[in-house]
Amino acid sequence: MEIFHISAECYPVAKVGGLADVVGALPKYQNNAGHLTRVVIPCYDTKFKKENDFECVHWGTVKLGRFNFSFSVLKETTNKLGFELYLIEIPELFDRKNVYGYEDDIERFLSFQIASLDWIIGRDGMPDVINCHDHHTGLIPFMMLYCNKYQKLQNTPSMITIHNGLYQGQFGFDKLHYLPVFNLAHVNVLEWDNCINSLAVGIKCAWAVTTVSPNYLNEINFSANGLETLFNLVRYKSRGILNGIDTEVWDPEKDKMLEKNYSVTNFEVGKQQNKEILCTLFNLDPSKPLFSFIGRLLEEKGGDLLPHATALAMSENYEQINILILGSGNPEIENQLNSLLPDYKGNYNTFIGYNEELAHLIYAGADYLLMPSRVEPCGLNQMYSLRYGTIPIVRRTGGLKDTVIDFGDDGNGICHDQASVGDICYSIQRGINLYKDKEKLNKIRKKGMLTDHSWERVCQEYIEVYNLIIKKV
Ligand code: ADP
């Protein structure tokens, strides 16, 4: 089967969060399973772009209203990622350091989608399926069905995978003329809540919709930032498929970013050595349990609760615990977290920013990983931490509910129900108590390390959905 993944991110080329990890891994495992998989993302100004070789396989011009943007399609020459990687180079719009966050994001991702389809229809033969990811590619299923110039793709099945339904790529009808010509009888398909909503359009037009965990699919029927009714309407073509993790990238036995590699047979020693280096780097005490957080410092992740929870946990258990926070996001939360530093020197530290290597070291060296998320469509951090023998402390929501079971129910982690300071601190207290019972602690760590979250099994579920929609042609 020939599969195209079209996305805004792909690890290790361009990463902001979990979307990149999935698009950098799933295609590799689909290829290994005998399919021909291609990944298409915009060409940002990234280290990967500078350090690798590309050949130009296509070029053209995207017309966006009165603007014209030249584009080229660059193919990475060695397939070193385990799949064919194509970058859509539109210098005026994407030759920038960041993936998102610009005033012209609508124009950027619309041009990317148009350029991708222009190239695909110019090739010999059509793909068997096009898998779009999140709102940045949500207009593709619409354009494939209704835009005159993409008529060749009308019978090609499309699927949209929702990694995060909070972000929807809305814009006004004043930009309608940016879209390639289509029969205006279908204009209402673009509308949701009086504007063009890219994610809603993708959900309406794609032949199948997947979310990144089964529980998230249940939740979005009740809470989806205004799209609840739509999710209910498309339930018949929706499926929740739990993300896997790339067990080649995330492998404590081989991970080059660790101080000491370890496996399920010697994790106690291995984890302690990684913890010691972490504690040296951040002036913490390696004899005490280390609670960490890795992620975007936003309300959806419960980031706003962390400053207060840290202060409370420290005042209740001062000198019994360490807390280390790695993340960036809301500047107010960042400042609040940093303002606590002088009070808890030697027990608490932060790294405000993005650092892939440090994240790996924390997954290995921490004892507990905090995930007090309000919304977590799947969550990869808890799966990485399980694989590295670090016990996740999670709020029961989205994919966290699918993957973490409280150790009181013979599970692999610590769970709480509310995204609240009280619940976080209560769970930290349970972590402190568990830390004193080394036999029990190690049994739970081992259980986590042995859990199978590999893509081998999961990628078959994607193929099943593709097969269902291909049969409809
Ligand atoms: P989301 O995509 O919502 O941010 P996920 O749990 O799906 O959350 O994926 C987060 C990914 O981003 C993980 O690979 C995590 O390790 C990584 N990550 C998040 N913040 C940082 C950071 N500040 N530094 C390094 N890695 C980070």
Coordinates of C-alpha atoms and ligand atoms in Angstrom, one line a residue:
M1 CA 0.0 0.0 0.0
E2 CA 1.3 3.5 -0.8
I3 CA 0.7 5.8 2.1
F4 CA 1.3 9.6 2.3
H5 CA 1.5 11.3 5.7
I6 CA 1.2 15.0 5.5
S7 CA 2.0 16.9 8.7
A8 CA 3.5 20.1 10.2
E9 CA 6.1 18.1 12.3
C10 CA 8.2 15.0 12.1
Y11 CA 11.0 13.9 14.5
P12 CA 13.9 14.5 14.1
V13 CA 13.4 17.0 11.3
A14 CA 11.1 19.5 13.2
K15 CA 9.6 18.8 16.6
V16 CA 7.4 20.8 18.9
G17 CA 5.7 17.9 20.7
G18 CA 4.1 14.5 20.3
L19 CA 2.9 15.0 16.7
A20 CA 6.5 14.9 15.6
D21 CA 7.3 11.7 17.5
V22 CA 4.3 10.0 15.9
V23 CA 5.0 11.1 12.4
G24 CA 8.7 10.3 12.8
A25 CA 7.9 6.7 13.9
L26 CA 4.6 5.3 12.6
P27 CA 5.7 5.6 8.9
K28 CA 8.9 3.7 9.7
Y29 CA 7.0 0.8 11.2
Q30 CA 4.5 0.9 8.3
N31 CA 7.4 0.6 5.9
N32 CA 8.8 -2.3 7.9
A33 CA 5.4 -4.0 7.6
G34 CA 5.8 -3.9 3.8
H35 CA 4.1 -0.7 2.8
L36 CA 5.6 2.2 0.9
T37 CA 5.3 5.2 3.2
R38 CA 6.1 8.9 2.4
V39 CA 6.2 11.8 4.8
V40 CA 5.6 15.4 3.6
I41 CA 6.3 18.3 5.9
P42 CA 7.3 22.0 5.4
C43 CA 10.9 22.9 5.0
Y44 CA 11.8 24.9 8.1
D45 CA 15.2 26.4 8.8
T46 CA 16.3 23.4 11.0
K47 CA 19.5 21.6 11.9
F48 CA 18.3 18.5 10.1
K49 CA 17.8 20.4 6.9
K50 CA 21.3 21.9 7.0
E51 CA 23.1 18.7 7.9
N52 CA 21.5 16.3 5.3
D53 CA 21.4 16.0 1.5
F54 CA 18.3 16.6 -0.5
E55 CA 17.4 16.5 -4.2
C56 CA 14.8 18.7 -5.8
V57 CA 12.0 16.4 -7.3
H58 CA 9.5 19.1 -8.3
W59 CA 8.9 22.8 -8.3
G60 CA 6.0 25.1 -8.9
T61 CA 4.1 28.1 -7.8
V62 CA 1.3 28.4 -5.2
K63 CA -1.2 31.1 -5.8
L64 CA -2.9 32.5 -2.7
G65 CA -5.2 35.3 -3.7
R66 CA -3.0 37.9 -5.2
F67 CA 0.2 36.4 -3.7
N68 CA 2.4 34.0 -5.6
F69 CA 4.9 31.8 -3.8
S70 CA 7.5 29.6 -5.5
F71 CA 8.0 26.2 -4.0
S72 CA 10.2 23.2 -4.5
V73 CA 9.8 19.6 -3.2
L74 CA 13.0 18.3 -1.7
K75 CA 13.6 14.6 -1.2
E76 CA 16.0 13.4 1.5
T77 CA 18.4 11.3 -0.6
T78 CA 19.2 8.4 1.8
N79 CA 15.9 7.5 3.4
K80 CA 17.8 7.4 6.7
L81 CA 14.7 7.9 8.7
G82 CA 13.3 4.6 7.5
F83 CA 10.8 6.2 5.1
E84 CA 10.9 8.7 2.2
L85 CA 11.0 12.2 3.5
Y86 CA 9.9 15.2 1.4
L87 CA 10.2 18.8 2.4
I88 CA 8.0 21.4 0.8
E89 CA 10.3 24.4 0.5
I90 CA 8.5 27.8 0.3
P91 CA 11.3 30.1 1.4
E92 CA 9.2 33.2 2.0
L93 CA 6.9 31.4 4.4
F94 CA 8.9 28.6 6.0
D95 CA 12.6 29.6 6.0
R96 CA 12.2 30.4 9.7
K97 CA 13.4 28.8 13.0
N98 CA 10.0 28.0 14.6
V99 CA 7.3 25.7 13.4
Y100 CA 4.4 27.8 14.6
G101 CA 3.6 31.1 16.2
Y102 CA 3.7 33.5 13.3
E103 CA 1.0 36.0 12.2
D104 CA 0.8 34.4 8.8
D105 CA 0.4 30.8 10.0
I106 CA -2.8 30.5 8.1
E107 CA -1.1 31.5 4.8
R108 CA 1.9 29.3 5.6
F109 CA 0.0 26.1 6.2
L110 CA -2.6 26.8 3.4
S111 CA 0.3 27.2 0.9
F112 CA 1.9 24.1 2.3
Q113 CA -1.3 22.0 1.7
I114 CA -1.8 23.4 -1.8
A115 CA 1.9 22.8 -2.8
S116 CA 1.7 19.2 -1.4
L117 CA -1.4 18.4 -3.5
D118 CA 0.0 20.2 -6.6
W119 CA 3.0 17.9 -6.4
I120 CA 1.0 14.7 -5.7
I121 CA -1.3 15.2 -8.7
G122 CA 1.7 15.8 -10.9
R123 CA 3.2 12.4 -10.1
D124 CA 2.5 9.1 -11.9
G125 CA -0.3 7.2 -10.2
M126 CA -2.2 8.2 -7.1
P127 CA -1.4 7.1 -3.5
D128 CA -3.7 4.5 -1.9
V129 CA -4.3 6.7 1.0
I130 CA -3.5 10.2 2.3
N131 CA -3.2 10.4 6.1
C132 CA -3.4 14.1 7.3
H133 CA -2.4 15.1 10.8
D134 CA -4.1 17.9 12.8
H135 CA -5.6 21.1 11.6
H136 CA -2.5 22.2 9.6
T137 CA -3.5 19.7 7.0
G138 CA -7.3 19.7 7.6
L139 CA -8.2 21.4 4.4
I140 CA -6.6 18.7 2.3
P141 CA -9.5 16.3 2.4
F142 CA -11.8 19.1 1.3
M143 CA -9.6 20.2 -1.6
M144 CA -9.3 16.5 -2.7
L145 CA -13.0 16.2 -2.9
Y146 CA -14.1 19.6 -4.2
C147 CA -11.3 21.7 -5.9
N148 CA -11.4 21.5 -9.7
K149 CA -7.7 21.1 -10.1
Y150 CA -7.5 18.1 -7.7
Q151 CA -10.2 16.1 -9.4
K152 CA -7.8 13.3 -9.9
L153 CA -7.7 12.8 -6.2
Q154 CA -11.5 12.6 -5.7
N155 CA -11.5 8.9 -5.3
T156 CA -8.3 8.7 -3.2
P157 CA -9.2 8.0 0.4
S158 CA -8.1 10.5 3.0
M159 CA -7.9 10.1 6.8
I160 CA -7.3 12.7 9.4
T161 CA -5.6 11.8 12.7
I162 CA -6.3 14.2 15.6
H163 CA -3.4 14.6 17.9
N164 CA -4.9 17.6 19.6
G165 CA -8.5 18.9 19.1
L166 CA -8.0 22.1 21.0
Y167 CA -6.2 23.8 18.1
Q168 CA -8.4 24.1 15.1
G169 CA -6.9 26.6 12.6
Q170 CA -9.9 28.9 12.3
F171 CA -9.9 31.9 9.9
G172 CA -12.4 34.3 8.4
F173 CA -14.3 33.9 5.1
D174 CA -12.4 37.0 3.9
K175 CA -9.6 34.5 3.1
L176 CA -11.9 32.2 1.2
H177 CA -10.3 33.3 -2.1
Y178 CA -7.0 31.7 -1.0
L179 CA -8.5 28.3 -1.7
P180 CA -8.1 26.9 -5.2
V181 CA -11.3 27.2 -7.3
F182 CA -14.1 24.9 -6.2
N183 CA -17.8 24.6 -6.8
L184 CA -19.4 27.2 -4.4
A185 CA -22.3 24.8 -3.8
H186 CA -19.9 23.2 -1.2
V187 CA -18.9 26.4 0.6
N188 CA -21.0 25.4 3.7
V189 CA -18.7 22.4 4.2
L190 CA -16.0 24.9 5.2
E191 CA -18.1 26.6 7.9
W192 CA -18.1 25.9 11.6
D193 CA -19.2 28.6 14.1
N194 CA -19.2 31.4 11.4
C195 CA -15.7 30.8 10.3
I196 CA -13.6 28.4 8.2
N197 CA -12.4 25.9 10.7
S198 CA -9.6 23.7 9.3
L199 CA -9.9 20.9 11.8
A200 CA -13.7 20.7 11.4
V201 CA -13.3 20.7 7.6
G202 CA -10.9 17.8 7.9
I203 CA -13.2 15.9 10.2
K204 CA -16.2 16.4 7.8
C205 CA -14.4 15.5 4.6
A206 CA -11.9 12.8 5.6
W207 CA -13.1 9.3 4.9
A208 CA -12.0 8.2 8.4
V209 CA -11.1 10.1 11.5
T210 CA -8.8 8.7 14.2
T211 CA -7.8 10.1 17.5
V212 CA -4.6 9.1 19.3
S213 CA -6.3 7.2 22.1
P214 CA -9.6 5.4 22.6
N215 CA -10.5 7.4 25.7
Y216 CA -9.8 10.7 24.0
L217 CA -12.4 9.7 21.4
N218 CA -14.9 9.2 24.2
E219 CA -14.0 12.5 25.8
I220 CA -14.3 14.7 22.7
N221 CA -17.9 13.8 22.4
F222 CA -18.4 15.9 25.6
S223 CA -15.5 18.3 25.5
A224 CA -13.8 19.4 22.3
N225 CA -13.5 23.2 22.2
G226 CA -16.8 23.6 20.3
L227 CA -16.6 20.6 18.1
E228 CA -18.5 18.2 20.3
T229 CA -21.6 18.0 18.0
L230 CA -19.4 17.4 15.0
F231 CA -17.5 14.5 16.7
N232 CA -20.9 13.0 17.6
L233 CA -22.0 13.2 14.0
V234 CA -18.9 11.5 12.6
R235 CA -18.7 8.8 15.3
Y236 CA -19.5 6.2 12.6
K237 CA -16.2 6.8 10.8
S238 CA -14.1 7.4 13.9
R239 CA -11.7 5.2 15.8
G240 CA -9.3 5.8 18.7
I241 CA -5.9 4.2 18.2
L242 CA -3.5 4.5 21.0
N243 CA -0.1 5.9 20.0
G244 CA 2.9 3.7 20.1
I245 CA 6.4 4.8 20.9
D246 CA 9.5 4.4 18.8
T247 CA 11.3 1.8 20.8
E248 CA 14.5 2.3 18.8
V249 CA 14.8 6.0 19.7
W250 CA 13.5 5.4 23.3
D251 CA 15.5 2.5 24.5
P252 CA 17.3 2.8 27.9
E253 CA 19.7 0.0 26.8
K254 CA 21.0 2.0 23.7
D255 CA 20.0 5.6 24.3
K256 CA 23.2 7.7 23.6
M257 CA 21.8 10.7 25.5
L258 CA 22.0 8.8 28.8
E259 CA 24.9 8.8 31.2
K260 CA 24.5 5.1 31.8
N261 CA 22.5 2.6 29.7
Y262 CA 20.5 0.0 31.5
S263 CA 17.9 -2.7 31.0
V264 CA 15.2 -4.4 33.0
T265 CA 17.8 -6.5 34.7
N266 CA 20.0 -3.7 36.1
F267 CA 17.8 -0.7 36.2
E268 CA 18.3 0.1 39.8
V269 CA 22.0 0.8 39.4
G270 CA 21.5 2.3 35.9
K271 CA 18.8 4.7 37.0
Q272 CA 20.7 5.8 40.0
Q273 CA 23.8 6.8 37.9
N274 CA 21.6 8.9 35.6
K275 CA 20.0 10.4 38.6
E276 CA 23.3 11.3 40.1
I277 CA 24.5 13.2 37.0
L278 CA 21.1 15.0 36.9
C279 CA 21.4 15.9 40.5
T280 CA 24.9 17.3 40.0
L281 CA 23.8 19.3 37.0
F282 CA 20.8 20.8 38.9
N283 CA 22.2 20.9 42.4
L284 CA 19.8 18.3 43.8
D285 CA 20.2 15.5 46.3
P286 CA 20.4 12.0 44.7
S287 CA 19.4 10.3 48.0
K288 CA 15.9 11.7 47.8
P289 CA 13.1 10.9 45.4
L290 CA 13.2 13.0 42.3
F291 CA 9.8 14.2 40.9
S292 CA 10.0 15.7 37.4
F293 CA 7.8 17.4 34.8
I294 CA 8.6 17.5 31.1
G295 CA 6.4 19.4 28.7
R296 CA 4.7 22.5 27.5
L297 CA 4.0 24.9 30.4
L298 CA 0.3 25.5 29.6
E299 CA -3.0 25.1 31.3
E300 CA -3.9 22.1 29.2
K301 CA -0.9 20.3 30.7
G302 CA -1.8 21.5 34.2
G303 CA 1.3 23.8 34.0
D304 CA -0.4 26.6 36.0
L305 CA -0.8 24.2 38.9
L306 CA 2.9 23.4 39.2
P307 CA 4.2 26.5 41.0
H308 CA 1.6 26.2 43.8
A309 CA 1.9 22.4 43.9
T310 CA 5.7 22.7 44.1
A311 CA 5.5 25.2 47.0
L312 CA 3.0 23.1 48.9
A313 CA 4.9 19.8 48.4
M314 CA 8.1 21.5 49.4
S315 CA 6.6 23.1 52.5
E316 CA 5.0 19.8 53.6
N317 CA 8.0 17.6 52.7
Y318 CA 10.9 20.0 52.7
E319 CA 14.3 18.1 52.5
Q320 CA 12.5 14.9 51.7
I321 CA 12.1 15.4 47.9
N322 CA 13.6 16.9 44.8
I323 CA 11.5 18.5 42.0
L324 CA 12.9 19.3 38.6
I325 CA 10.9 21.0 35.8
L326 CA 11.8 21.0 32.1
G327 CA 9.5 23.0 29.9
S328 CA 8.5 26.2 28.3
G329 CA 5.2 27.9 27.3
N330 CA 3.3 30.5 29.2
P331 CA 5.8 33.2 30.4
E332 CA 3.8 33.8 33.6
I333 CA 4.0 30.2 34.6
E334 CA 7.7 30.2 33.7
N335 CA 8.3 33.2 35.9
Q336 CA 6.3 31.8 38.8
L337 CA 8.4 28.5 38.7
N338 CA 11.6 30.4 38.6
S339 CA 10.6 32.7 41.4
L340 CA 10.5 29.7 43.7
L341 CA 14.2 28.8 43.1
P342 CA 15.8 30.8 46.0
D343 CA 13.4 29.3 48.5
Y344 CA 14.1 25.7 47.7
K345 CA 17.8 25.7 46.7
G346 CA 19.2 22.2 46.7
N347 CA 15.8 20.5 46.4
Y348 CA 14.2 22.2 43.4
N349 CA 15.3 23.4 40.0
T350 CA 14.0 24.3 36.5
F351 CA 15.2 24.3 32.9
I352 CA 13.0 26.7 31.0
G353 CA 13.3 25.9 27.3
Y354 CA 13.4 22.9 25.0
N355 CA 16.1 20.3 25.4
E356 CA 15.8 16.9 23.8
E357 CA 18.9 15.4 25.5
L358 CA 17.9 16.6 28.9
A359 CA 14.4 15.1 28.4
H360 CA 16.0 11.7 27.8
L361 CA 18.2 12.0 30.9
I362 CA 15.2 13.0 33.0
Y363 CA 13.1 10.0 31.8
A364 CA 16.1 7.8 32.9
G365 CA 17.2 9.6 36.1
A366 CA 13.9 10.7 37.7
D367 CA 11.9 8.5 40.0
Y368 CA 8.5 10.0 39.2
L369 CA 7.1 11.9 36.2
L370 CA 4.3 14.4 36.9
M371 CA 1.5 14.7 34.3
P372 CA -1.4 16.6 35.9
S373 CA -2.9 17.4 32.5
R374 CA -6.4 18.8 32.0
V375 CA -6.3 17.6 28.4
E376 CA -4.1 14.8 27.1
P377 CA -5.2 13.3 23.8
C378 CA -2.7 10.5 24.2
G379 CA 0.5 11.6 26.0
L380 CA 3.8 10.1 25.1
N381 CA 5.7 11.2 28.2
Q382 CA 4.1 8.6 30.4
M383 CA 5.0 5.8 28.0
Y384 CA 8.6 7.0 27.7
S385 CA 8.8 7.2 31.5
L386 CA 7.4 3.7 31.9
R387 CA 9.9 2.3 29.4
Y388 CA 12.7 4.0 31.4
G389 CA 11.5 2.7 34.8
T390 CA 10.2 6.0 36.0
I391 CA 6.8 5.9 37.6
P392 CA 4.2 8.3 36.0
I393 CA 1.9 10.3 38.3
V394 CA -1.0 11.2 36.1
R395 CA -4.4 12.7 36.1
R396 CA -6.9 10.2 34.8
T397 CA -7.7 11.8 31.4
G398 CA -7.4 11.0 27.7
G399 CA -4.7 8.6 26.8
L400 CA -3.3 8.8 30.4
K401 CA -6.4 6.8 31.5
D402 CA -5.7 4.2 28.8
T403 CA -2.1 3.7 29.7
V404 CA -1.6 4.2 33.5
I405 CA -3.2 2.2 36.2
D406 CA -2.8 3.1 39.8
F407 CA -0.4 0.8 41.7
G408 CA -3.2 0.4 44.3
D409 CA -5.0 -1.6 41.6
D410 CA -1.9 -3.6 40.8
G411 CA -0.9 -1.1 38.1
N412 CA 2.1 0.7 36.9
G413 CA 1.7 4.3 38.2
I414 CA 0.0 6.7 40.5
C415 CA -3.3 8.2 39.4
H416 CA -5.5 11.1 40.6
D417 CA -8.8 12.4 39.3
Q418 CA -8.7 16.2 39.6
A419 CA -6.3 18.6 38.0
S420 CA -5.8 20.3 41.3
V421 CA -2.9 21.3 43.6
G422 CA -4.4 19.1 46.4
D423 CA -4.5 16.0 44.1
I424 CA -1.0 16.5 42.9
C425 CA 0.4 16.9 46.4
Y426 CA -1.5 13.9 47.7
S427 CA 0.0 11.8 44.8
I428 CA 3.5 13.2 45.6
Q429 CA 3.0 12.0 49.2
R430 CA 2.1 8.5 48.0
G431 CA 5.2 8.6 45.9
I432 CA 7.3 9.5 48.9
N433 CA 5.8 6.6 50.9
L434 CA 6.3 4.2 48.0
Y435 CA 9.9 5.3 47.6
K436 CA 10.6 4.0 51.1
D437 CA 9.5 0.5 50.1
K438 CA 12.2 -0.4 47.6
E439 CA 10.9 -3.9 46.8
K440 CA 7.5 -2.6 45.9
L441 CA 8.9 0.4 44.1
N442 CA 11.2 -1.8 41.9
K443 CA 8.3 -4.2 41.2
I444 CA 6.3 -1.4 39.8
R445 CA 9.2 0.1 37.8
K446 CA 9.9 -3.3 36.3
K447 CA 6.2 -3.7 35.3
G448 CA 6.4 -0.4 33.5
M449 CA 9.6 -1.3 31.7
L450 CA 8.0 -4.5 30.4
T451 CA 4.9 -2.9 29.1
D452 CA 4.7 -3.2 25.3
H453 CA 3.9 0.2 23.7
S454 CA 5.7 -0.5 20.5
W455 CA 4.4 0.7 17.1
E456 CA 4.7 -2.8 15.6
R457 CA 1.3 -3.8 17.0
V458 CA -0.3 -0.3 16.7
C459 CA 0.6 0.3 13.1
Q460 CA -1.5 -2.7 12.1
E461 CA -4.6 -0.8 13.5
Y462 CA -3.8 2.1 11.1
I463 CA -3.6 -0.3 8.2
E464 CA -7.0 -1.8 9.2
V465 CA -8.6 1.6 9.0
Y466 CA -6.9 2.4 5.6
N467 CA -8.2 -0.9 4.3
L468 CA -11.7 -0.1 5.3
I469 CA -11.7 3.2 3.4
I470 CA -9.9 1.8 0.4
K471 CA -12.6 -0.8 0.0
K472 CA -15.2 2.0 -0.3
V473 CA -13.6 3.2 -3.6
Ligands
ADP1 P1 2.3 17.3 23.4 O1 2.4 16.9 22.0 O2 0.9 17.7 23.8 O3 3.2 18.4 23.8 P2 3.1 14.6 24.1 O4 3.2 13.9 25.5 O5 2.3 13.9 23.1 O6 2.6 16.1 24.4 O7 4.6 14.8 23.5 C1 5.5 15.6 24.1 C2 6.9 15.3 23.5 O8 7.6 16.5 23.5 C3 7.7 14.3 24.2 O9 8.6 13.7 23.3 C4 8.4 15.1 25.2 O10 9.6 14.5 25.7 C5 8.8 16.3 24.4 N1 9.0 17.6 25.1 C6 8.0 18.4 25.5 N2 8.6 19.5 26.1 C7 9.9 19.4 26.0 C8 11.0 20.2 26.4 N3 10.9 21.3 27.0 N4 12.2 19.7 26.2 C9 12.4 18.5 25.5 N5 11.4 17.7 25.1 C10 10.1 18.1 25.4

